[in-house]
Amino acid sequence: MLAVVGALFANAVIAILKLAAALITGSSGMMAEALHSIADTTNQVFLLLGLRFYRRPASKKHPFGYGKERFFWSFIAAIFIFGVGSTYAIYEGIVKLSHPHPPENLKWAYWVLGFSFLLEGASIGLAIYQETKEAQHDGLTFFAYLRESKDPTAKTVIFEDSAALLGILIAATGLFLTEHQSGPGDGAYWDGVASILIGVVLAIVAFSLARSSRGLLLGEAASPKSRQAIRQAIESHPNVMKVIELLTMHLAPKEILINAHVNLRDDLMTDDIEQTNEEIESLIREAEPKVEMIFLETARASHSSKRESVPEHVG
């Protein structure tokens, strides 16, 4: 929440400054950056909606809760980055190349880009700080946590801010080349190229975020590390002969659903099976605290597709 609010404030201020600079200078690169920041600001609102709605309790219509709200709003944010930021930046660059006119009063653009770089740097610094703390809590390095984390909100903030910093550098380079090198359209060529490159960067970020959110919306499994810990916890019980099948799915970034089909000792009575299930559940939650719901079924070792006994559900 803190990282998203920080990014929202920074992007809102930056969007206003970039838009003013774009109108003053007539720079396509600055206009592309202004639209970029407007898209980022809107995306922070989407992420805040996800952070608010996913906390709603489970209902009859949604018995597994609303945890995937965060995945949905992150997916919407990715689409918005592409639809508003990327496509317009590329379009603006093509128009500038077709009808070149050099930007003016570039000192305003440089000041705005410099100030924007500082704000974006502070925003991504806050996001990285929070992600580093989460990584240390899970015993992972920052990059390993970023790769394995199922939290699309933090990834979106970091990816957006990284793209923003790169976009600022591209826009500044385009303005510098426009000033100091001659080219088609009296130097306007480089301003148009910068706008197109910014659009390409945004497209790459949008597709990366959309791909991540899509997998989670479709029911992505827990990480291999979590699945291994869960399997070992189940197999550690003396009454368990074999784990026939282990199915997992993320209901939210830190909420996992488990459906395990387990082969137990043949000499167990009904009371023994119930007791064993309770003990297995405790072992699972101890091994992986993210587990939210557990479904256990006993199954024959030779017929994994034919499960026996009544499944037990603990939510």
CSV table of C-alpha atoms in Angstrom, one decimal, residues 21-22 24-27 101-109 175 178:
chain,number,residue,atom,x,y,z
A,21,ALA,CA,6.5,21.0,-20.6
A,22,ALA,CA,5.2,19.1,-23.7
A,24,ILE,CA,5.5,24.6,-24.0
A,25,THR,CA,8.2,22.8,-26.0
A,26,GLY,CA,6.1,21.0,-28.6
A,27,SER,CA,8.2,17.9,-28.1
A,101,HIS,CA,8.9,20.4,-36.4
A,102,PRO,CA,11.7,20.9,-33.9
A,103,PRO,CA,10.7,21.5,-30.2
A,104,GLU,CA,11.4,24.8,-28.6
A,105,ASN,CA,12.3,26.1,-25.1
A,106,LEU,CA,14.0,22.9,-24.3
A,107,LYS,CA,15.4,24.2,-20.9
A,108,TRP,CA,11.9,23.7,-19.5
A,109,ALA,CA,11.9,20.1,-20.7
A,175,LEU,CA,16.1,16.4,-26.9
A,178,THR,CA,17.7,17.4,-31.5
